mmCIF file with all atom_site columns, C-alpha atoms in Angstrom:
data_model
loop_
_atom_site.group_PDB
_atom_site.id
_atom_site.type_symbol
_atom_site.label_atom_id
_atom_site.label_alt_id
_atom_site.label_comp_id
_atom_site.label_asym_id
_atom_site.label_entity_id
_atom_site.label_seq_id
_atom_site.pdbx_PDB_ins_code
_atom_site.Cartn_x
_atom_site.Cartn_y
_atom_site.Cartn_z
_atom_site.occupancy
_atom_site.B_iso_or_equiv
_atom_site.pdbx_formal_charge
_atom_site.auth_seq_id
_atom_site.auth_comp_id
_atom_site.auth_asym_id
_atom_site.auth_atom_id
_atom_site.pdbx_PDB_model_num
ATOM 1   C CA . GLU A 1 1   ? -0.035  0.167  0.115  1.00 0.00 ? 1   GLU A CA 1
ATOM 2   C CA . ALA A 1 2   ? 1.430   3.287  -1.034 1.00 0.00 ? 2   ALA A CA 1
ATOM 3   C CA . GLY A 1 3   ? 1.747   5.901  1.933  1.00 0.00 ? 3   GLY A CA 1
ATOM 4   C CA . VAL A 1 4   ? 1.062   9.624  2.077  1.00 0.00 ? 4   VAL A CA 1
ATOM 5   C CA . ALA A 1 5   ? 2.862   11.338 -0.574 1.00 0.00 ? 5   ALA A CA 1
ATOM 6   C CA . GLN A 1 6   ? 4.173   15.010 -0.406 1.00 0.00 ? 6   GLN A CA 1
ATOM 7   C CA . SER A 1 7   ? 6.112   17.342 -2.790 1.00 0.00 ? 7   SER A CA 1
ATOM 8   C CA . PRO A 1 8   ? 8.284   19.181 -2.425 1.00 0.00 ? 8   PRO A CA 1
ATOM 9   C CA . ARG A 1 9   ? 10.489  17.770 0.171  1.00 0.00 ? 9   ARG A CA 1
ATOM 10  C CA . TYR A 1 10  ? 12.306  20.806 0.518  1.00 0.00 ? 10  TYR A CA 1
ATOM 11  C CA . LYS A 1 11  ? 11.597  24.650 -0.406 1.00 0.00 ? 11  LYS A CA 1
ATOM 12  C CA . ILE A 1 12  ? 13.671  27.473 0.525  1.00 0.00 ? 12  ILE A CA 1
ATOM 13  C CA . ILE A 1 13  ? 12.000  31.231 -0.232 1.00 0.00 ? 13  ILE A CA 1
ATOM 14  C CA . GLU A 1 14  ? 12.488  34.580 0.677  1.00 0.00 ? 14  GLU A CA 1
ATOM 15  C CA . LYS A 1 15  ? 10.245  36.461 3.113  1.00 0.00 ? 15  LYS A CA 1
ATOM 16  C CA . ARG A 1 16  ? 7.201   37.807 1.241  1.00 0.00 ? 16  ARG A CA 1
ATOM 17  C CA . GLN A 1 17  ? 7.134   35.075 -1.284 1.00 0.00 ? 17  GLN A CA 1
ATOM 18  C CA . SER A 1 18  ? 4.578   32.644 -1.869 1.00 0.00 ? 18  SER A CA 1
ATOM 19  C CA . VAL A 1 19  ? 4.735   28.822 -1.821 1.00 0.00 ? 19  VAL A CA 1
ATOM 20  C CA . ALA A 1 20  ? 2.500   25.890 -2.276 1.00 0.00 ? 20  ALA A CA 1
ATOM 21  C CA . PHE A 1 21  ? 2.843   22.442 -0.968 1.00 0.00 ? 21  PHE A CA 1
ATOM 22  C CA . TRP A 1 22  ? 1.103   19.229 -2.337 1.00 0.00 ? 22  TRP A CA 1
ATOM 23  C CA . CYS A 1 23  ? -0.305  16.060 -0.767 1.00 0.00 ? 23  CYS A CA 1
ATOM 24  C CA . ASN A 1 24  ? -1.735  12.804 -2.100 1.00 0.00 ? 24  ASN A CA 1
ATOM 25  C CA . PRO A 1 25  ? -3.310  10.862 0.896  1.00 0.00 ? 25  PRO A CA 1
ATOM 26  C CA . ILE A 1 26  ? -3.577  7.111  1.093  1.00 0.00 ? 26  ILE A CA 1
ATOM 27  C CA . SER A 1 27  ? -6.269  5.781  -1.350 1.00 0.00 ? 27  SER A CA 1
ATOM 28  C CA . GLY A 1 28  ? -9.623  5.446  0.376  1.00 0.00 ? 28  GLY A CA 1
ATOM 29  C CA . HIS A 1 29  ? -8.685  7.806  3.339  1.00 0.00 ? 29  HIS A CA 1
ATOM 30  C CA . ALA A 1 30  ? -11.569 10.393 3.543  1.00 0.00 ? 30  ALA A CA 1
ATOM 31  C CA . THR A 1 31  ? -9.906  12.471 6.208  1.00 0.00 ? 31  THR A CA 1
ATOM 32  C CA . LEU A 1 32  ? -6.718  14.773 5.482  1.00 0.00 ? 32  LEU A CA 1
ATOM 33  C CA . TYR A 1 33  ? -4.856  16.852 7.805  1.00 0.00 ? 33  TYR A CA 1
ATOM 34  C CA . TRP A 1 34  ? -1.944  19.544 7.531  1.00 0.00 ? 34  TRP A CA 1
ATOM 35  C CA . TYR A 1 35  ? 0.221   20.076 10.264 1.00 0.00 ? 35  TYR A CA 1
ATOM 36  C CA . GLN A 1 36  ? 3.074   22.615 11.073 1.00 0.00 ? 36  GLN A CA 1
ATOM 37  C CA . GLN A 1 37  ? 6.090   21.228 13.053 1.00 0.00 ? 37  GLN A CA 1
ATOM 38  C CA . ILE A 1 38  ? 8.408   23.804 14.236 1.00 0.00 ? 38  ILE A CA 1
ATOM 39  C CA . LEU A 1 39  ? 12.147  22.893 15.378 1.00 0.00 ? 39  LEU A CA 1
ATOM 40  C CA . GLY A 1 40  ? 11.769  21.008 18.738 1.00 0.00 ? 40  GLY A CA 1
ATOM 41  C CA . GLN A 1 41  ? 8.394   20.968 19.054 1.00 0.00 ? 41  GLN A CA 1
ATOM 42  C CA . GLY A 1 42  ? 5.364   18.578 18.410 1.00 0.00 ? 42  GLY A CA 1
ATOM 43  C CA . PRO A 1 43  ? 3.260   18.692 15.091 1.00 0.00 ? 43  PRO A CA 1
ATOM 44  C CA . LYS A 1 44  ? 0.293   21.341 15.518 1.00 0.00 ? 44  LYS A CA 1
ATOM 45  C CA . LEU A 1 45  ? -2.621  20.859 13.459 1.00 0.00 ? 45  LEU A CA 1
ATOM 46  C CA . LEU A 1 46  ? -3.391  23.496 10.950 1.00 0.00 ? 46  LEU A CA 1
ATOM 47  C CA . ILE A 1 47  ? -6.447  22.035 8.951  1.00 0.00 ? 47  ILE A CA 1
ATOM 48  C CA . GLN A 1 48  ? -8.436  19.050 8.763  1.00 0.00 ? 48  GLN A CA 1
ATOM 49  C CA . PHE A 1 49  ? -10.801 18.072 5.701  1.00 0.00 ? 49  PHE A CA 1
ATOM 50  C CA . GLN A 1 50  ? -13.401 15.339 5.416  1.00 0.00 ? 50  GLN A CA 1
ATOM 51  C CA . ASN A 1 51  ? -13.641 14.513 1.846  1.00 0.00 ? 51  ASN A CA 1
ATOM 52  C CA . ASN A 1 52  ? -13.804 18.065 0.208  1.00 0.00 ? 52  ASN A CA 1
ATOM 53  C CA . GLY A 1 53  ? -15.226 19.715 3.101  1.00 0.00 ? 53  GLY A CA 1
ATOM 54  C CA . VAL A 1 54  ? -13.341 21.537 6.239  1.00 0.00 ? 54  VAL A CA 1
ATOM 55  C CA . VAL A 1 55  ? -13.958 20.031 9.278  1.00 0.00 ? 55  VAL A CA 1
ATOM 56  C CA . ASP A 1 56  ? -11.517 22.259 11.656 1.00 0.00 ? 56  ASP A CA 1
ATOM 57  C CA . ASP A 1 57  ? -9.378  25.223 10.731 1.00 0.00 ? 57  ASP A CA 1
ATOM 58  C CA . SER A 1 58  ? -9.454  27.049 13.741 1.00 0.00 ? 58  SER A CA 1
ATOM 59  C CA . GLN A 1 59  ? -5.344  27.280 13.860 1.00 0.00 ? 59  GLN A CA 1
ATOM 60  C CA . LEU A 1 60  ? -4.862  28.126 10.709 1.00 0.00 ? 60  LEU A CA 1
ATOM 61  C CA . PRO A 1 61  ? -3.579  31.652 10.002 1.00 0.00 ? 61  PRO A CA 1
ATOM 62  C CA . LYS A 1 62  ? -6.221  32.576 7.617  1.00 0.00 ? 62  LYS A CA 1
ATOM 63  C CA . ASP A 1 63  ? -4.656  35.802 6.583  1.00 0.00 ? 63  ASP A CA 1
ATOM 64  C CA . ARG A 1 64  ? -1.867  34.363 4.906  1.00 0.00 ? 64  ARG A CA 1
ATOM 65  C CA . PHE A 1 65  ? -2.615  30.290 4.896  1.00 0.00 ? 65  PHE A CA 1
ATOM 66  C CA . SER A 1 66  ? -5.008  28.902 2.704  1.00 0.00 ? 66  SER A CA 1
ATOM 67  C CA . ALA A 1 67  ? -5.755  24.862 1.719  1.00 0.00 ? 67  ALA A CA 1
ATOM 68  C CA . GLU A 1 68  ? -8.028  23.000 -0.469 1.00 0.00 ? 68  GLU A CA 1
ATOM 69  C CA . ARG A 1 69  ? -8.944  19.582 -1.438 1.00 0.00 ? 69  ARG A CA 1
ATOM 70  C CA . LEU A 1 70  ? -11.230 20.091 -4.189 1.00 0.00 ? 70  LEU A CA 1
ATOM 71  C CA . LYS A 1 71  ? -12.013 16.622 -5.361 1.00 0.00 ? 71  LYS A CA 1
ATOM 72  C CA . GLY A 1 72  ? -11.696 15.007 -1.996 1.00 0.00 ? 72  GLY A CA 1
ATOM 73  C CA . VAL A 1 73  ? -8.554  13.419 -2.994 1.00 0.00 ? 73  VAL A CA 1
ATOM 74  C CA . ASP A 1 74  ? -5.191  15.474 -2.865 1.00 0.00 ? 74  ASP A CA 1
ATOM 75  C CA . SER A 1 75  ? -4.771  18.751 -1.131 1.00 0.00 ? 75  SER A CA 1
ATOM 76  C CA . THR A 1 76  ? -2.729  21.881 -1.434 1.00 0.00 ? 76  THR A CA 1
ATOM 77  C CA . LEU A 1 77  ? -1.548  23.836 1.261  1.00 0.00 ? 77  LEU A CA 1
ATOM 78  C CA . LYS A 1 78  ? -0.409  27.700 0.346  1.00 0.00 ? 78  LYS A CA 1
ATOM 79  C CA . ILE A 1 79  ? 1.432   30.489 1.952  1.00 0.00 ? 79  ILE A CA 1
ATOM 80  C CA . GLN A 1 80  ? 1.079   33.956 0.838  1.00 0.00 ? 80  GLN A CA 1
ATOM 81  C CA . PRO A 1 81  ? 3.037   36.140 1.728  1.00 0.00 ? 81  PRO A CA 1
ATOM 82  C CA . ALA A 1 82  ? 5.684   34.081 3.839  1.00 0.00 ? 82  ALA A CA 1
ATOM 83  C CA . LYS A 1 83  ? 7.310   35.161 6.907  1.00 0.00 ? 83  LYS A CA 1
ATOM 84  C CA . LEU A 1 84  ? 10.451  34.464 8.663  1.00 0.00 ? 84  LEU A CA 1
ATOM 85  C CA . GLU A 1 85  ? 8.450   32.386 11.254 1.00 0.00 ? 85  GLU A CA 1
ATOM 86  C CA . ASP A 1 86  ? 6.755   30.159 9.023  1.00 0.00 ? 86  ASP A CA 1
ATOM 87  C CA . SER A 1 87  ? 10.038  28.121 8.614  1.00 0.00 ? 87  SER A CA 1
ATOM 88  C CA . ALA A 1 88  ? 8.997   24.772 9.699  1.00 0.00 ? 88  ALA A CA 1
ATOM 89  C CA . VAL A 1 89  ? 8.146   21.191 8.444  1.00 0.00 ? 89  VAL A CA 1
ATOM 90  C CA . TYR A 1 90  ? 4.815   20.920 6.912  1.00 0.00 ? 90  TYR A CA 1
ATOM 91  C CA . LEU A 1 91  ? 3.556   17.416 7.525  1.00 0.00 ? 91  LEU A CA 1
ATOM 92  C CA . CYS A 1 92  ? 0.380   15.918 5.871  1.00 0.00 ? 92  CYS A CA 1
ATOM 93  C CA . ALA A 1 93  ? -1.553  13.211 7.261  1.00 0.00 ? 93  ALA A CA 1
ATOM 94  C CA . SER A 1 94  ? -4.678  10.945 6.101  1.00 0.00 ? 94  SER A CA 1
ATOM 95  C CA . SER A 1 95  ? -7.050  8.799  7.971  1.00 0.00 ? 95  SER A CA 1
ATOM 96  C CA . LEU A 1 96  ? -9.940  6.267  7.582  1.00 0.00 ? 96  LEU A CA 1
ATOM 97  C CA . GLU A 1 97  ? -13.069 8.398  8.311  1.00 0.00 ? 97  GLU A CA 1
ATOM 98  C CA . SER A 1 98  ? -13.006 8.505  11.971 1.00 0.00 ? 98  SER A CA 1
ATOM 99  C CA . ALA A 1 99  ? -11.230 5.616  13.463 1.00 0.00 ? 99  ALA A CA 1
ATOM 100 C CA . GLY A 1 100 ? -7.756  4.250  13.681 1.00 0.00 ? 100 GLY A CA 1
ATOM 101 C CA . GLY A 1 101 ? -4.331  6.053  13.526 1.00 0.00 ? 101 GLY A CA 1
ATOM 102 C CA . GLN A 1 102 ? -3.252  8.826  11.203 1.00 0.00 ? 102 GLN A CA 1
ATOM 103 C CA . TYR A 1 103 ? -0.698  8.147  8.673  1.00 0.00 ? 103 TYR A CA 1
ATOM 104 C CA . PHE A 1 104 ? 1.707   10.767 7.971  1.00 0.00 ? 104 PHE A CA 1
ATOM 105 C CA . GLY A 1 105 ? 3.832   11.761 4.824  1.00 0.00 ? 105 GLY A CA 1
ATOM 106 C CA . PRO A 1 106 ? 7.576   12.744 4.803  1.00 0.00 ? 106 PRO A CA 1
ATOM 107 C CA . GLY A 1 107 ? 6.682   16.142 5.067  1.00 0.00 ? 107 GLY A CA 1
ATOM 108 C CA . THR A 1 108 ? 7.935   19.373 3.513  1.00 0.00 ? 108 THR A CA 1
ATOM 109 C CA . ARG A 1 109 ? 10.774  21.376 5.085  1.00 0.00 ? 109 ARG A CA 1
ATOM 110 C CA . LEU A 1 110 ? 10.393  25.155 4.252  1.00 0.00 ? 110 LEU A CA 1
ATOM 111 C CA . THR A 1 111 ? 13.063  27.512 5.133  1.00 0.00 ? 111 THR A CA 1
ATOM 112 C CA . VAL A 1 112 ? 11.973  31.545 4.770  1.00 0.00 ? 112 VAL A CA 1
ATOM 113 C CA . LEU A 1 113 ? 15.018  33.577 4.661  1.00 0.00 ? 113 LEU A CA 1
ATOM 114 C CA . ASP B 2 1   ? -3.001  22.260 24.956 1.00 0.00 ? 1   ASP B CA 1
ATOM 115 C CA . ALA B 2 2   ? -2.316  18.480 25.177 1.00 0.00 ? 2   ALA B CA 1
ATOM 116 C CA . LYS B 2 3   ? -4.313  16.769 27.571 1.00 0.00 ? 3   LYS B CA 1
ATOM 117 C CA . THR B 2 4   ? -1.228  14.442 28.468 1.00 0.00 ? 4   THR B CA 1
ATOM 118 C CA . THR B 2 5   ? 1.920   14.628 30.298 1.00 0.00 ? 5   THR B CA 1
ATOM 119 C CA . GLN B 2 6   ? 4.988   12.584 29.480 1.00 0.00 ? 6   GLN B CA 1
ATOM 120 C CA . PRO B 2 7   ? 8.548   12.568 30.939 1.00 0.00 ? 7   PRO B CA 1
ATOM 121 C CA . PRO B 2 8   ? 10.900  14.415 28.535 1.00 0.00 ? 8   PRO B CA 1
ATOM 122 C CA . SER B 2 9   ? 13.372  11.696 28.238 1.00 0.00 ? 9   SER B CA 1
ATOM 123 C CA . MET B 2 10  ? 14.328  8.199  28.756 1.00 0.00 ? 10  MET B CA 1
ATOM 124 C CA . ASP B 2 11  ? 17.226  5.823  28.160 1.00 0.00 ? 11  ASP B CA 1
ATOM 125 C CA . CYS B 2 12  ? 16.815  2.107  27.396 1.00 0.00 ? 12  CYS B CA 1
ATOM 126 C CA . ALA B 2 13  ? 19.200  -0.716 26.909 1.00 0.00 ? 13  ALA B CA 1
ATOM 127 C CA . GLU B 2 14  ? 18.974  -2.585 23.598 1.00 0.00 ? 14  GLU B CA 1
ATOM 128 C CA . GLY B 2 15  ? 17.198  -5.746 23.761 1.00 0.00 ? 15  GLY B CA 1
ATOM 129 C CA . ARG B 2 16  ? 15.550  -4.688 27.224 1.00 0.00 ? 16  ARG B CA 1
ATOM 130 C CA . ALA B 2 17  ? 12.045  -3.699 27.097 1.00 0.00 ? 17  ALA B CA 1
ATOM 131 C CA . ALA B 2 18  ? 11.261  0.031  26.881 1.00 0.00 ? 18  ALA B CA 1
ATOM 132 C CA . ASN B 2 19  ? 8.513   1.260  29.375 1.00 0.00 ? 19  ASN B CA 1
ATOM 133 C CA . LEU B 2 20  ? 7.094   4.646  28.357 1.00 0.00 ? 20  LEU B CA 1
ATOM 134 C CA . PRO B 2 21  ? 4.617   6.195  30.785 1.00 0.00 ? 21  PRO B CA 1
ATOM 135 C CA . CYS B 2 22  ? 1.828   8.840  30.091 1.00 0.00 ? 22  CYS B CA 1
ATOM 136 C CA . ASN B 2 23  ? -0.475  10.531 32.435 1.00 0.00 ? 23  ASN B CA 1
ATOM 137 C CA . HIS B 2 24  ? -3.873  11.585 31.085 1.00 0.00 ? 24  HIS B CA 1
ATOM 138 C CA . SER B 2 25  ? -6.210  12.280 34.412 1.00 0.00 ? 25  SER B CA 1
ATOM 139 C CA . THR B 2 26  ? -8.241  14.579 32.511 1.00 0.00 ? 26  THR B CA 1
ATOM 140 C CA . ILE B 2 27  ? -9.142  12.275 29.823 1.00 0.00 ? 27  ILE B CA 1
ATOM 141 C CA . SER B 2 28  ? -12.853 11.811 28.860 1.00 0.00 ? 28  SER B CA 1
ATOM 142 C CA . GLY B 2 29  ? -14.836 8.601  28.798 1.00 0.00 ? 29  GLY B CA 1
ATOM 143 C CA . ASN B 2 30  ? -14.837 8.382  24.868 1.00 0.00 ? 30  ASN B CA 1
ATOM 144 C CA . GLU B 2 31  ? -11.405 9.650  24.316 1.00 0.00 ? 31  GLU B CA 1
ATOM 145 C CA . TYR B 2 32  ? -8.974  7.060  23.052 1.00 0.00 ? 32  TYR B CA 1
ATOM 146 C CA . VAL B 2 33  ? -5.089  6.874  24.054 1.00 0.00 ? 33  VAL B CA 1
ATOM 147 C CA . TYR B 2 34  ? -3.102  6.973  20.863 1.00 0.00 ? 34  TYR B CA 1
ATOM 148 C CA . TRP B 2 35  ? 0.764   6.628  20.621 1.00 0.00 ? 35  TRP B CA 1
ATOM 149 C CA . TYR B 2 36  ? 2.952   7.901  17.908 1.00 0.00 ? 36  TYR B CA 1
ATOM 150 C CA . ARG B 2 37  ? 6.609   8.245  17.164 1.00 0.00 ? 37  ARG B CA 1
ATOM 151 C CA . GLN B 2 38  ? 8.743   10.498 15.260 1.00 0.00 ? 38  GLN B CA 1
ATOM 152 C CA . ILE B 2 39  ? 12.244  9.199  14.336 1.00 0.00 ? 39  ILE B CA 1
ATOM 153 C CA . HIS B 2 40  ? 14.625  12.169 13.342 1.00 0.00 ? 40  HIS B CA 1
ATOM 154 C CA . SER B 2 41  ? 13.572  13.749 9.973  1.00 0.00 ? 41  SER B CA 1
ATOM 155 C CA . GLN B 2 42  ? 10.373  11.659 9.379  1.00 0.00 ? 42  GLN B CA 1
ATOM 156 C CA . GLY B 2 43  ? 6.788   12.162 9.671  1.00 0.00 ? 43  GLY B CA 1
ATOM 157 C CA . PRO B 2 44  ? 4.920   10.839 12.865 1.00 0.00 ? 44  PRO B CA 1
ATOM 158 C CA . GLN B 2 45  ? 4.356   6.999  12.481 1.00 0.00 ? 45  GLN B CA 1
ATOM 159 C CA . TYR B 2 46  ? 1.207   5.541  14.122 1.00 0.00 ? 46  TYR B CA 1
ATOM 160 C CA . ILE B 2 47  ? 1.886   2.818  16.746 1.00 0.00 ? 47  ILE B CA 1
ATOM 161 C CA . ILE B 2 48  ? -1.226  1.802  18.809 1.00 0.00 ? 48  ILE B CA 1
ATOM 162 C CA . HIS B 2 49  ? -4.525  3.198  20.290 1.00 0.00 ? 49  HIS B CA 1
ATOM 163 C CA . GLY B 2 50  ? -6.780  1.893  22.987 1.00 0.00 ? 50  GLY B CA 1
ATOM 164 C CA . LEU B 2 51  ? -9.941  3.170  25.045 1.00 0.00 ? 51  LEU B CA 1
ATOM 165 C CA . LYS B 2 52  ? -10.079 1.022  28.137 1.00 0.00 ? 52  LYS B CA 1
ATOM 166 C CA . ASN B 2 53  ? -8.628  -2.769 27.448 1.00 0.00 ? 53  ASN B CA 1
ATOM 167 C CA . ASN B 2 54  ? -4.955  -3.278 26.821 1.00 0.00 ? 54  ASN B CA 1
ATOM 168 C CA . GLU B 2 55  ? -4.041  -3.808 23.178 1.00 0.00 ? 55  GLU B CA 1
ATOM 169 C CA . THR B 2 56  ? -1.022  -5.396 21.577 1.00 0.00 ? 56  THR B CA 1
ATOM 170 C CA . ASN B 2 57  ? 0.188   -5.437 18.005 1.00 0.00 ? 57  ASN B CA 1
ATOM 171 C CA . GLU B 2 58  ? 3.187   -6.317 16.010 1.00 0.00 ? 58  GLU B CA 1
ATOM 172 C CA . MET B 2 59  ? 5.022   -2.939 17.121 1.00 0.00 ? 59  MET B CA 1
ATOM 173 C CA . ALA B 2 60  ? 4.185   -2.648 20.708 1.00 0.00 ? 60  ALA B CA 1
ATOM 174 C CA . SER B 2 61  ? 1.946   -3.132 23.846 1.00 0.00 ? 61  SER B CA 1
ATOM 175 C CA . LEU B 2 62  ? -0.538  -0.734 25.540 1.00 0.00 ? 62  LEU B CA 1
ATOM 176 C CA . ILE B 2 63  ? -1.200  -0.861 29.109 1.00 0.00 ? 63  ILE B CA 1
ATOM 177 C CA . ILE B 2 64  ? -4.066  1.271  30.497 1.00 0.00 ? 64  ILE B CA 1
ATOM 178 C CA . THR B 2 65  ? -4.844  1.712  33.904 1.00 0.00 ? 65  THR B CA 1
ATOM 179 C CA . GLU B 2 66  ? -8.379  0.732  35.165 1.00 0.00 ? 66  GLU B CA 1
ATOM 180 C CA . ASP B 2 67  ? -9.239  4.561  36.152 1.00 0.00 ? 67  ASP B CA 1
ATOM 181 C CA . ARG B 2 68  ? -7.757  5.117  32.617 1.00 0.00 ? 68  ARG B CA 1
ATOM 182 C CA . LYS B 2 69  ? -5.639  8.205  34.455 1.00 0.00 ? 69  LYS B CA 1
ATOM 183 C CA . SER B 2 70  ? -2.330  6.697  32.977 1.00 0.00 ? 70  SER B CA 1
ATOM 184 C CA . SER B 2 71  ? -1.093  4.406  30.161 1.00 0.00 ? 71  SER B CA 1
ATOM 185 C CA . THR B 2 72  ? 2.496   2.925  29.486 1.00 0.00 ? 72  THR B CA 1
ATOM 186 C CA . LEU B 2 73  ? 3.687   2.020  26.038 1.00 0.00 ? 73  LEU B CA 1
ATOM 187 C CA . ILE B 2 74  ? 5.920   -0.826 25.971 1.00 0.00 ? 74  ILE B CA 1
ATOM 188 C CA . LEU B 2 75  ? 8.284   -1.958 23.426 1.00 0.00 ? 75  LEU B CA 1
ATOM 189 C CA . PRO B 2 76  ? 9.254   -5.499 24.407 1.00 0.00 ? 76  PRO B CA 1
ATOM 190 C CA . HIS B 2 77  ? 12.624  -5.836 22.909 1.00 0.00 ? 77  HIS B CA 1
ATOM 191 C CA . ALA B 2 78  ? 14.118  -2.239 21.927 1.00 0.00 ? 78  ALA B CA 1
ATOM 192 C CA . THR B 2 79  ? 16.448  -1.679 19.145 1.00 0.00 ? 79  THR B CA 1
ATOM 193 C CA . LEU B 2 80  ? 18.465  1.332  18.260 1.00 0.00 ? 80  LEU B CA 1
ATOM 194 C CA . ARG B 2 81  ? 16.062  1.815  15.434 1.00 0.00 ? 81  ARG B CA 1
ATOM 195 C CA . ASP B 2 82  ? 13.599  2.708  18.283 1.00 0.00 ? 82  ASP B CA 1
ATOM 196 C CA . THR B 2 83  ? 15.207  5.803  19.280 1.00 0.00 ? 83  THR B CA 1
ATOM 197 C CA . ALA B 2 84  ? 12.707  8.618  18.592 1.00 0.00 ? 84  ALA B CA 1
ATOM 198 C CA . VAL B 2 85  ? 10.145  10.921 20.276 1.00 0.00 ? 85  VAL B CA 1
ATOM 199 C CA . TYR B 2 86  ? 7.059   9.147  21.527 1.00 0.00 ? 86  TYR B CA 1
ATOM 200 C CA . TYR B 2 87  ? 3.931   10.813 21.705 1.00 0.00 ? 87  TYR B CA 1
ATOM 201 C CA . CYS B 2 88  ? 0.983   9.831  23.888 1.00 0.00 ? 88  CYS B CA 1
ATOM 202 C CA . ILE B 2 89  ? -2.402  11.566 22.658 1.00 0.00 ? 89  ILE B CA 1
ATOM 203 C CA . ALA B 2 90  ? -5.784  11.583 24.218 1.00 0.00 ? 90  ALA B CA 1
ATOM 204 C CA . ILE B 2 91  ? -8.327  12.171 21.329 1.00 0.00 ? 91  ILE B CA 1
ATOM 205 C CA . TYR B 2 92  ? -11.869 11.452 20.177 1.00 0.00 ? 92  TYR B CA 1
ATOM 206 C CA . ASN B 2 93  ? -12.628 10.281 16.589 1.00 0.00 ? 93  ASN B CA 1
ATOM 207 C CA . ASN B 2 94  ? -9.312  11.545 15.210 1.00 0.00 ? 94  ASN B CA 1
ATOM 208 C CA . ASN B 2 95  ? -10.533 15.345 15.606 1.00 0.00 ? 95  ASN B CA 1
ATOM 209 C CA . ASP B 2 96  ? -8.271  18.242 16.975 1.00 0.00 ? 96  ASP B CA 1
ATOM 210 C CA . MET B 2 97  ? -5.211  16.019 17.805 1.00 0.00 ? 97  MET B CA 1
ATOM 211 C CA . ARG B 2 98  ? -2.817  17.912 19.941 1.00 0.00 ? 98  ARG B CA 1
ATOM 212 C CA . PHE B 2 99  ? 0.515   16.519 20.280 1.00 0.00 ? 99  PHE B CA 1
ATOM 213 C CA . GLY B 2 100 ? 2.567   17.762 23.425 1.00 0.00 ? 100 GLY B CA 1
ATOM 214 C CA . ALA B 2 101 ? 6.355   17.656 23.660 1.00 0.00 ? 101 ALA B CA 1
ATOM 215 C CA . GLY B 2 102 ? 6.666   13.764 23.683 1.00 0.00 ? 102 GLY B CA 1
ATOM 216 C CA . THR B 2 103 ? 9.389   11.682 25.279 1.00 0.00 ? 103 THR B CA 1
ATOM 217 C CA . ARG B 2 104 ? 12.693  11.267 23.892 1.00 0.00 ? 104 ARG B CA 1
ATOM 218 C CA . LEU B 2 105 ? 13.681  7.772  24.037 1.00 0.00 ? 105 LEU B CA 1
ATOM 219 C CA . THR B 2 106 ? 17.191  6.845  23.510 1.00 0.00 ? 106 THR B CA 1
ATOM 220 C CA . VAL B 2 107 ? 18.347  3.143  22.990 1.00 0.00 ? 107 VAL B CA 1
ATOM 221 C CA . LYS B 2 108 ? 21.643  2.576  23.789 1.00 0.00 ? 108 LYS B CA 1
ATOM 222 C CA . PRO B 2 109 ? 23.707  -0.509 22.847 1.00 0.00 ? 109 PRO B CA 1
#
């Protein structure tokens, strides 16, 4: 079974630039999550989708972050414009609708200069 | 904020059992206890979860106290590859999962 795919793996940008990350969840997993993990901390949930609808985006900084999952499969997370404090690893995870564990991708390491 | 507390670090000798404790005294009756681990530079990996009963799978065992205020993750024969940060999380239905700082387990030869 293929795992959660993310791209790119690494990205370096300058502050005020825009960036987008892509995630393809495990086939059949209805729920998709985006997390932000700052160095030395545990992951922090940014947004949770159930199929193509948003379940929870309470911790998403909506003035600069946006995410979509238009067809209920893959998803894109965008930051526009980026700030220095956005430097982190962005993790995507997926799960069956409501039970069992979440399965994480390898993450995208973003460096904002 | 995370609903669980864990020691910041632990050591274990290779080949011995690693017992990782977690306190979750405010857990509600419908919240499961999940364990994940994160090896350096990788995404977190799901290990096991349980509600009331003890659970075992190919990776680990989970022992939950009868009052559900604490639990222990057991890696029966730790290897060097088990060196990682281990997260204990209390959650209902996979919603709003909040990671704490976790326990950094170091397996030593």
